[in-house]
XYZ file of C-alpha atoms in Angstrom:
602
model
C 10.749 76.375 15.757
C 13.471 76.744 17.645
C 16.672 76.555 15.475
C 20.002 75.498 15.951
C 21.936 77.458 18.828
C 25.224 77.074 20.691
C 25.484 77.911 24.310
C 29.107 78.938 25.261
C 29.929 78.787 28.766
C 32.658 81.161 29.735
C 35.373 79.729 32.200
C 35.656 80.841 35.350
C 39.739 80.714 35.750
C 42.587 80.601 33.095
C 43.656 77.374 31.929
C 46.255 76.234 29.991
C 44.458 73.677 27.397
C 42.927 76.172 25.965
C 43.269 78.929 28.407
C 39.210 78.845 29.364
C 36.779 76.456 30.759
C 34.039 75.803 28.881
C 31.205 74.063 27.244
C 29.000 73.648 23.807
C 25.994 71.707 23.277
C 23.434 71.448 20.588
C 20.036 71.456 20.799
C 17.853 68.514 18.641
C 14.736 67.738 17.347
C 13.995 64.049 17.534
C 11.196 61.741 16.603
C 9.676 59.272 18.593
C 10.815 55.938 18.845
C 14.178 56.771 16.980
C 17.154 57.467 18.125
C 19.074 60.851 18.620
C 22.491 62.004 19.608
C 23.148 65.593 21.516
C 26.457 67.105 20.464
C 28.547 68.106 23.046
C 32.241 70.023 23.308
C 33.915 71.192 26.278
C 37.518 72.449 27.025
C 39.662 72.901 30.537
C 42.675 74.115 31.228
C 46.433 72.351 30.949
C 47.714 70.701 33.555
C 44.253 69.057 34.431
C 42.524 65.765 34.054
C 39.148 65.027 33.877
C 37.898 62.083 36.411
C 34.248 62.286 36.279
C 31.691 63.237 33.703
C 27.967 63.754 34.165
C 24.577 64.747 32.417
C 21.570 65.913 33.615
C 18.176 66.777 32.773
C 15.198 69.631 33.389
C 12.055 69.504 32.743
C 10.903 72.572 30.508
C 8.297 73.804 32.719
C 9.921 72.789 35.986
C 11.861 74.931 38.384
C 13.773 72.606 39.983
C 17.146 72.255 39.799
C 18.770 69.649 37.151
C 18.665 66.019 38.302
C 21.469 63.141 36.959
C 19.913 61.298 34.134
C 20.720 57.876 36.315
C 18.552 59.540 39.174
C 15.407 60.366 37.233
C 12.179 58.251 38.212
C 12.061 57.253 34.421
C 15.274 57.973 32.922
C 15.924 57.718 29.071
C 17.461 55.061 27.292
C 20.480 56.618 26.917
C 24.576 56.153 26.673
C 27.520 58.424 26.533
C 29.470 58.276 23.508
C 32.111 60.890 24.393
C 35.330 60.850 26.311
C 37.417 62.352 29.062
C 39.331 64.375 26.736
C 36.851 67.276 24.942
C 34.074 64.966 23.279
C 30.853 65.190 25.608
C 27.864 63.275 23.206
C 25.373 61.756 24.667
C 22.897 59.317 22.626
C 19.324 58.668 23.673
C 17.791 55.668 22.149
C 14.033 55.100 21.260
C 13.346 58.707 22.242
C 9.821 59.058 24.096
C 7.804 62.057 24.685
C 8.826 62.214 28.344
C 12.342 62.609 27.237
C 12.026 65.707 25.984
C 13.708 68.902 28.362
C 16.938 70.611 28.810
C 19.992 68.642 29.199
C 23.246 69.935 30.943
C 26.973 68.689 31.133
C 29.123 68.518 33.947
C 32.485 67.148 34.501
C 35.289 66.768 37.376
C 39.123 67.340 36.956
C 41.809 66.489 39.426
C 42.307 70.392 39.951
C 38.229 71.776 39.712
C 34.669 70.860 38.634
C 32.761 72.815 36.003
C 29.004 72.193 34.572
C 27.510 74.066 32.045
C 25.115 76.959 32.835
C 23.577 76.322 29.694
C 21.475 73.545 28.205
C 20.733 71.524 25.266
C 16.999 71.635 24.234
C 15.640 68.135 23.205
C 12.335 68.400 21.191
C 10.304 65.054 20.640
C 7.732 64.726 17.606
C 6.067 61.978 15.991
C 5.512 61.385 12.128
C 1.941 61.724 11.000
C 0.531 60.049 7.623
C -1.805 61.146 5.214
C -3.471 59.613 2.499
C -5.355 61.804 -0.182
C -7.534 60.815 -0.719
C -8.534 58.468 2.013
C -11.653 56.617 -0.653
C -11.308 56.480 -3.910
C -12.665 54.623 -6.818
C -10.408 51.974 -8.741
C -7.940 53.955 -11.511
C -8.047 57.414 -9.845
C -5.060 58.884 -7.912
C -3.978 58.337 -4.829
C -0.638 60.419 -2.953
C 0.908 59.654 0.394
C 2.080 62.346 2.826
C 4.292 62.129 5.637
C 4.892 65.188 8.269
C 7.682 64.565 10.945
C 7.369 67.997 12.793
C 10.853 68.754 12.652
C 12.674 71.326 10.800
C 15.572 68.891 9.236
C 14.263 67.202 6.665
C 14.497 63.421 6.631
C 14.121 60.464 4.029
C 10.686 58.897 4.586
C 9.601 55.067 3.508
C 6.104 54.062 3.315
C 4.212 50.473 4.401
C 0.905 49.203 3.579
C -0.134 46.628 5.963
C 3.073 45.876 6.836
C 4.897 45.546 3.191
C 6.858 48.293 1.542
C 5.654 50.538 -0.782
C 7.274 51.525 -3.347
C 5.678 55.083 -4.487
C 4.080 57.271 -2.841
C 1.786 58.351 -5.696
C -0.118 55.676 -7.939
C -2.805 54.976 -9.670
C -5.592 53.237 -7.290
C -6.120 49.358 -7.700
C -8.213 47.224 -5.751
C -5.523 45.487 -4.247
C -4.408 49.026 -2.768
C -6.740 49.286 0.034
C -5.381 48.714 3.198
C -3.660 50.851 5.797
C -0.609 52.620 5.398
C 2.304 53.865 7.556
C 5.360 56.378 7.208
C 8.892 55.874 8.795
C 12.602 57.406 8.764
C 14.604 55.687 6.459
C 17.227 53.830 8.291
C 14.665 53.663 11.510
C 11.750 51.655 10.116
C 11.043 50.540 13.299
C 9.458 54.359 14.384
C 6.393 54.317 12.591
C 3.530 56.785 11.943
C -0.027 55.897 12.995
C -1.192 53.732 10.214
C -4.477 55.616 8.551
C -6.533 53.633 5.331
C -6.859 53.649 1.987
C -10.881 53.034 0.575
C -11.024 51.576 -2.863
C -14.288 51.317 -4.636
C -14.549 48.621 -7.351
C -17.232 46.597 -9.031
C -18.297 43.281 -7.885
C -15.274 40.851 -9.260
C -15.239 36.684 -8.271
C -18.952 36.752 -8.468
C -19.610 32.703 -7.556
C -23.134 30.933 -7.524
C -23.221 27.964 -5.199
C -26.323 25.502 -4.110
C -27.213 24.566 -0.448
C -28.868 21.125 -0.678
C -27.638 17.144 -0.403
C -25.226 16.188 -2.622
C -27.636 14.550 -4.727
C -30.426 16.591 -6.147
C -33.123 14.028 -6.135
C -36.454 15.026 -7.497
C -39.017 16.357 -4.870
C -35.988 17.737 -2.811
C -35.025 21.348 -1.736
C -32.551 23.598 -3.627
C -31.079 26.994 -2.430
C -29.117 29.231 -4.909
C -26.576 31.335 -3.203
C -24.938 34.142 -5.269
C -21.935 35.839 -3.747
C -19.195 38.017 -4.908
C -16.186 40.557 -3.678
C -17.101 44.194 -4.143
C -16.544 47.611 -2.706
C -18.916 48.899 -1.921
C -20.898 45.546 -1.086
C -23.523 44.426 -3.118
C -26.997 44.992 -1.507
C -29.899 42.612 -1.949
C -31.478 44.305 -4.757
C -28.017 44.087 -6.400
C -28.190 40.217 -7.148
C -30.179 38.436 -9.843
C -30.617 34.946 -10.696
C -31.010 34.058 -14.208
C -32.006 30.616 -15.402
C -29.968 30.179 -18.949
C -31.311 33.726 -20.261
C -34.415 33.930 -18.378
C -34.596 36.116 -15.140
C -35.741 33.894 -12.285
C -35.482 36.429 -8.928
C -34.104 39.275 -7.469
C -31.988 38.696 -4.028
C -28.757 36.872 -3.061
C -30.406 33.985 -2.183
C -33.188 32.017 -4.477
C -34.967 28.913 -2.642
C -36.866 25.772 -4.681
C -38.703 24.027 -2.273
C -40.109 20.911 -4.504
C -37.466 20.079 -7.254
C -38.767 18.858 -10.462
C -37.246 17.385 -13.469
C -38.425 20.586 -15.188
C -35.955 22.537 -13.001
C -32.951 21.064 -14.882
C -31.085 23.417 -16.716
C -28.340 26.087 -16.838
C -28.029 28.574 -13.880
C -26.065 31.847 -13.041
C -26.493 35.209 -11.189
C -25.393 38.762 -12.083
C -23.904 41.268 -9.381
C -23.898 45.336 -9.613
C -23.230 47.882 -7.110
C -22.650 51.871 -7.478
C -19.259 51.244 -9.368
C -21.476 49.107 -11.668
C -23.882 52.034 -12.307
C -20.822 54.272 -13.448
C -20.664 52.520 -16.637
C -18.460 49.710 -15.516
C -20.525 46.470 -16.578
C -22.115 44.169 -14.884
C -20.330 41.087 -14.025
C -21.708 37.403 -14.652
C -20.886 34.317 -12.533
C -19.922 31.007 -13.849
C -22.722 28.743 -14.871
C -23.797 25.458 -12.560
C -25.956 22.588 -14.066
C -28.835 21.519 -11.991
C -29.706 18.176 -12.686
C -32.363 15.808 -11.454
C -30.946 12.493 -10.622
C -32.379 8.545 -9.977
C -31.367 5.617 -9.088
C -29.968 2.536 -11.667
C -32.255 0.793 -13.554
C -32.800 -1.643 -16.301
C -29.488 -3.335 -14.681
C -28.096 -5.989 -17.142
C -25.004 -8.636 -17.043
C -23.712 -9.620 -20.251
C -21.110 -12.077 -21.073
C -18.143 -11.999 -23.741
C -17.345 -15.299 -24.633
C -17.556 -18.675 -27.303
C -20.965 -20.359 -27.024
C -19.251 -23.443 -24.691
C -17.165 -22.228 -21.967
C -14.020 -24.250 -21.629
C -11.543 -24.497 -19.036
C -8.152 -22.243 -19.878
C -10.268 -19.974 -21.731
C -11.507 -16.243 -20.968
C -14.292 -14.742 -20.090
C -15.422 -11.026 -19.276
C -18.391 -10.005 -17.484
C -20.160 -6.666 -18.401
C -22.673 -4.819 -16.121
C -24.509 -1.872 -17.555
C -27.559 -0.116 -16.256
C -29.374 3.613 -16.797
C -28.979 5.798 -14.012
C -27.987 10.038 -13.433
C -25.517 10.222 -12.090
C -23.712 7.328 -14.341
C -22.308 4.639 -11.841
C -19.247 4.992 -11.390
C -16.527 2.322 -11.475
C -16.995 1.502 -7.669
C -20.496 1.668 -8.232
C -20.793 -1.588 -10.009
C -20.425 -5.208 -7.716
C -20.517 -8.565 -9.638
C -21.304 -11.639 -7.507
C -21.021 -14.997 -7.783
C -23.574 -17.436 -5.572
C -24.601 -14.189 -3.767
C -20.425 -13.850 -2.482
C -19.033 -10.645 -3.951
C -16.549 -11.372 -6.821
C -15.113 -7.858 -7.491
C -15.605 -4.096 -8.207
C -16.158 -2.282 -11.622
C -18.331 -2.446 -14.850
C -16.319 -5.010 -16.284
C -14.896 -8.469 -14.695
C -12.302 -10.767 -16.743
C -11.497 -14.239 -15.632
C -8.468 -14.867 -17.989
C -7.929 -18.965 -16.803
C -11.595 -20.260 -16.491
C -11.147 -23.366 -14.105
C -14.324 -25.701 -12.480
C -14.308 -23.698 -9.674
C -15.492 -20.520 -11.454
C -18.995 -22.367 -12.631
C -22.126 -21.062 -10.816
C -24.757 -18.470 -10.864
C -23.605 -14.730 -11.813
C -25.698 -11.077 -11.179
C -24.128 -7.567 -10.879
C -25.636 -5.057 -8.574
C -25.326 -0.972 -9.991
C -25.404 1.626 -7.601
C -24.985 5.548 -7.356
C -25.306 8.486 -5.166
C -28.872 8.004 -5.215
C -28.673 4.886 -4.092
C -26.575 5.606 -0.989
C -30.443 7.435 0.292
C -31.592 4.107 0.625
C -32.993 3.778 -2.536
C -32.729 0.227 -3.404
C -29.846 -0.891 -5.537
C -30.604 -2.239 -8.815
C -30.085 -5.690 -9.025
C -29.223 -7.877 -12.758
C -30.856 -11.219 -13.646
C -28.561 -14.078 -12.990
C -26.439 -15.966 -15.490
C -25.375 -19.413 -15.050
C -22.202 -19.875 -15.960
C -21.217 -23.633 -16.640
C -17.191 -24.275 -17.145
C -16.473 -27.515 -19.507
C -13.112 -29.378 -19.165
C -11.379 -32.309 -20.038
C -11.251 -35.294 -17.552
C -9.742 -34.816 -14.528
C -8.340 -36.805 -11.502
C -8.361 -39.403 -14.031
C -7.448 -42.820 -11.479
C -7.826 -46.372 -12.110
C -8.044 -49.136 -9.641
C -7.593 -53.415 -10.266
C -9.360 -55.785 -7.769
C -7.663 -57.814 -7.073
C -4.312 -56.672 -7.172
C -2.735 -60.101 -7.301
C -4.394 -63.289 -8.674
C -3.724 -67.064 -9.244
C -3.619 -68.186 -13.151
C -7.184 -68.852 -13.839
C -8.638 -66.628 -11.393
C -10.587 -62.844 -12.678
C -9.559 -59.468 -12.062
C -11.977 -56.378 -12.232
C -10.193 -52.839 -13.722
C -12.252 -50.072 -12.857
C -11.233 -46.091 -14.134
C -12.769 -43.113 -12.868
C -12.620 -39.251 -13.571
C -14.129 -35.446 -12.861
C -15.365 -34.284 -16.061
C -17.585 -31.546 -17.469
C -19.644 -32.908 -19.908
C -19.058 -36.607 -18.210
C -16.815 -38.444 -19.866
C -18.258 -40.802 -22.886
C -15.607 -42.898 -23.684
C -13.011 -44.976 -21.486
C -9.788 -47.071 -22.891
C -7.558 -49.527 -21.277
C -3.892 -49.990 -22.194
C -1.575 -52.840 -20.829
C 2.332 -51.965 -20.823
C 3.866 -55.751 -20.336
C 6.932 -55.445 -17.478
C 8.578 -58.823 -18.457
C 9.050 -58.197 -22.013
C 12.460 -57.399 -24.169
C 10.628 -53.752 -24.750
C 9.218 -52.579 -21.636
C 7.685 -49.330 -23.026
C 5.697 -51.280 -25.440
C 2.214 -50.157 -25.055
C -1.035 -52.634 -26.187
C -4.836 -51.367 -26.124
C -6.586 -54.129 -24.356
C -9.929 -52.990 -24.146
C -12.837 -50.477 -23.373
C -15.429 -49.393 -20.895
C -15.187 -47.764 -17.432
C -15.219 -51.384 -15.887
C -12.776 -53.874 -17.743
C -13.277 -57.293 -16.045
C -10.421 -60.193 -17.602
C -11.241 -63.878 -17.190
C -9.032 -66.891 -17.155
C -6.101 -64.394 -16.629
C -3.054 -66.302 -17.089
C 0.790 -65.254 -16.016
C 1.459 -63.397 -19.132
C -1.409 -60.732 -18.331
C 0.595 -59.228 -15.388
C 1.985 -55.826 -16.328
C 0.672 -52.431 -15.917
C -2.491 -50.740 -16.987
C -3.835 -47.342 -17.295
C -6.720 -46.208 -18.689
C -7.760 -42.972 -21.251
C -10.979 -41.223 -20.703
C -12.258 -38.688 -22.712
C -15.359 -36.160 -23.466
C -15.762 -33.563 -26.061
C -13.366 -31.523 -24.441
C -10.069 -33.681 -24.542
C -8.612 -36.832 -22.495
C -6.207 -37.270 -19.681
C -4.433 -40.589 -18.403
C -4.762 -42.063 -15.167
C -1.427 -43.550 -13.302
C -0.508 -47.041 -13.901
C -1.292 -49.957 -11.614
C -0.225 -53.328 -11.027
C -1.764 -56.812 -11.901
C 0.424 -59.606 -10.753
C -0.702 -63.104 -11.507
C 0.750 -65.931 -9.836
C 1.845 -69.017 -12.209
C 0.821 -72.977 -11.074
C 5.164 -73.045 -10.309
C 5.108 -70.835 -7.529
C 2.164 -73.003 -5.958
C 4.175 -76.343 -6.484
C 7.282 -75.477 -4.655
C 5.099 -74.942 -1.900
C 3.762 -78.351 -2.495
C 7.219 -79.589 -2.443
C 8.305 -78.143 0.809
C 5.532 -80.016 2.485
C 5.956 -83.543 0.814
C 9.863 -83.300 1.706
C 8.513 -82.694 5.336
C 6.527 -85.308 5.075
C 9.364 -87.868 3.457
C 11.789 -86.851 6.335
C 9.020 -88.173 8.858
C 8.919 -91.516 6.796
C 12.632 -91.509 6.776
C 12.611 -91.355 10.092
C 10.357 -94.176 10.766
C 12.130 -96.335 8.215
C 15.339 -96.183 9.878
C 13.737 -97.286 12.965
C 12.689 -100.146 11.300
C 15.612 -101.120 9.882
C 17.340 -101.112 13.241
C 15.227 -103.804 14.654
C 15.648 -105.726 11.626
C 19.161 -105.813 11.906
C 19.285 -106.827 15.489
C 17.264 -110.047 14.354
C 20.100 -110.488 11.800
C 22.575 -110.687 13.936
C 21.040 -113.203 16.183
C 21.207 -115.306 12.856
C 24.943 -114.357 12.183
C 23.834 -114.613 8.385
C 22.624 -111.493 7.200
C 22.659 -110.305 3.285
C 22.750 -107.041 2.446
C 19.230 -105.962 0.006
C 18.418 -102.544 -1.409
C 15.125 -101.409 -1.282
C 13.835 -99.243 -4.125
C 10.804 -97.137 -3.579
C 9.568 -95.194 -6.896
C 7.383 -92.380 -5.038
C 6.092 -91.049 -8.528
C 5.644 -92.166 -12.293
C 7.241 -90.545 -15.183
C 6.306 -90.919 -18.866
C 8.620 -93.666 -20.644
C 9.867 -90.928 -22.908
C 11.288 -89.450 -19.757
C 13.433 -92.319 -18.052
C 16.380 -91.171 -19.364
C 16.282 -87.812 -18.357
C 14.904 -88.952 -14.952
C 18.249 -90.739 -14.321
C 20.455 -88.203 -15.866
C 18.939 -85.846 -13.158
C 19.767 -88.239 -10.244
C 21.440 -86.424 -7.538
C 24.096 -88.524 -5.368
C 24.474 -86.846 -1.441
C 28.250 -85.898 -1.007
C 28.098 -86.634 2.095
C 29.244 -90.144 3.333
C 27.388 -92.957 4.100
C 26.450 -93.399 7.856
C 28.639 -96.810 9.108
C 28.276 -98.424 12.192
C 30.614 -100.098 14.160
C 31.833 -103.730 14.415
C 29.548 -106.512 13.141
C 26.565 -103.708 12.798
C 25.101 -103.703 9.466
C 25.306 -100.001 7.193
C 22.057 -98.047 6.138
C 22.889 -95.345 3.328
C 19.346 -93.293 2.672
C 19.565 -91.211 -0.337
C 16.886 -88.929 -2.021
C 16.972 -88.641 -6.118
C 15.234 -85.672 -7.559
C 13.578 -86.294 -11.283
C 13.139 -83.179 -12.901
C 11.114 -82.868 -16.215
C 12.615 -81.209 -19.294
C 11.253 -77.658 -19.831
C 8.589 -77.206 -21.891
C 7.118 -74.382 -23.729
C 3.400 -73.549 -21.769
C 1.481 -70.334 -22.826
C 1.037 -68.388 -19.788
C -2.930 -68.694 -19.692
C -2.864 -72.697 -19.026
C -3.108 -74.253 -15.765
C 0.665 -76.208 -15.746
C 0.828 -77.151 -12.172
C 0.680 -81.037 -13.223
C 3.166 -80.616 -15.868
C 5.591 -78.843 -14.001
C 5.973 -80.839 -10.527
C 8.920 -82.314 -9.587
C 9.173 -85.896 -8.661
C 11.244 -87.343 -6.006
C 12.886 -90.856 -5.343
C 14.077 -91.991 -1.999
C 16.298 -94.996 -1.711
C 17.920 -97.010 1.247
C 20.804 -99.291 1.079
C 21.691 -101.480 3.805
C 25.023 -102.972 4.010
C 26.792 -105.049 6.669
C 29.952 -104.717 7.821
C 32.932 -107.739 7.644
C 34.378 -109.151 10.246
C 37.913 -107.873 10.974
């Protein structure tokens, strides 16, 4: 190996700065991929000023003259880090093998120029990594060695699969297997070529798997596969399959082509390699339970509720069956009248309503059912929801009736069981206590004959069964009294009387003309009684005579005057029961009076 040496360049002419011209260079050994600084110092006489500096390179085996670095076909990644006052250091980054060679320095002053006659030799080497031993069994010692090729000692760091390694010597574990590289501390990007460490260890993570349909059904095929991590790998003969503690076969795989219930049980496998034979115990997998499955059977639906299911109560449906694997929550379905209701083994209706009545059944399925095997279906259960009468309504026909007529009151409802009792009630609307309610009858239809005015009011019915009772809304019954009919008769009679009065006036006018011809006319009063009254009421009749307040119709000159008056006779008020036809007793009598008077001569 070449040691450090110093090149002294004699000056050609005396200088004021030092009295001599000189360049001092220091050879370097650099590692591939690292950075290196070629040390350089120079001197020149006093009175000179450096204007230019240059570095040149010459290949070791070449007889050609040195060439400026910038003029090289593939120049190094260099940088002048000196100055123009005596420091001429050169830094080369990412050193390559082609950068190896002889380097010269030259400079130019205001009065002269100078070039070094000797060179600095740059040697390029690579790091080399070693693992001792390269193959080791788990638990044995491993040592990492890194050689640089340069005489100077450098700090070394190690990497395994790109991750920093703390110590270059250790006891081998299976996780230590991998590729190793070394690098110079501080310049870790420049690493050596990788070297592998192979760690042998016994099988670990031994697993047994089944290659078969998701559900193992009788008659299907099942393949057992055993796998593990081991170095060296486990051979075919290193695997063994066991059912319980009974050996089944050798090999990494084992197939049963016609699975039967007798094949059900716990299976595991064992794996061994050359390390296992060196005293390390055989590794065993976890057990797998092999179970032959079948679709649901003996599906039943039950109801937990009282014997009679009443509206508003709660009912819970429960579906059960035999199946392997067991039916999950989502495997049960409840149906009503072939319509899907819900998923789940149980279903509760907290507020039963009549609409919930119907035929219910449940279905059960498991993973076997999905393989086209029929789903299990329970027998049907009839759910009958009982409820008190609802939508109770009452009607009256006709709603208005004259006294003495007949009325039918009808009550209807929806109930389960059907309503077995109907009761009718009457609220008197014209009584002092309108809130008084009387029971007037029973039956779905109530007929009232010879109704009276007192029968008017609001009626409602109450329907009842074994569950409960409800009332209808109230309906109004109006009974027309005979007084109301007499008033219409009086209007007609009044119109007829008016017609008679007009005819009578016409006759009197004719009679007046005759009297005038005779020049002797006497007044007479014509009284006509239209209706008769009882003797015990005569005083009352005259007491009720009403004389019109309008003045009498008077003729001019010798014409006779005729005055017409209507006397209305009212009966005393009598207490007549509402159910009695009192038309004749309550009619009003009228008397029309006429007065004829002759005017006196003036």
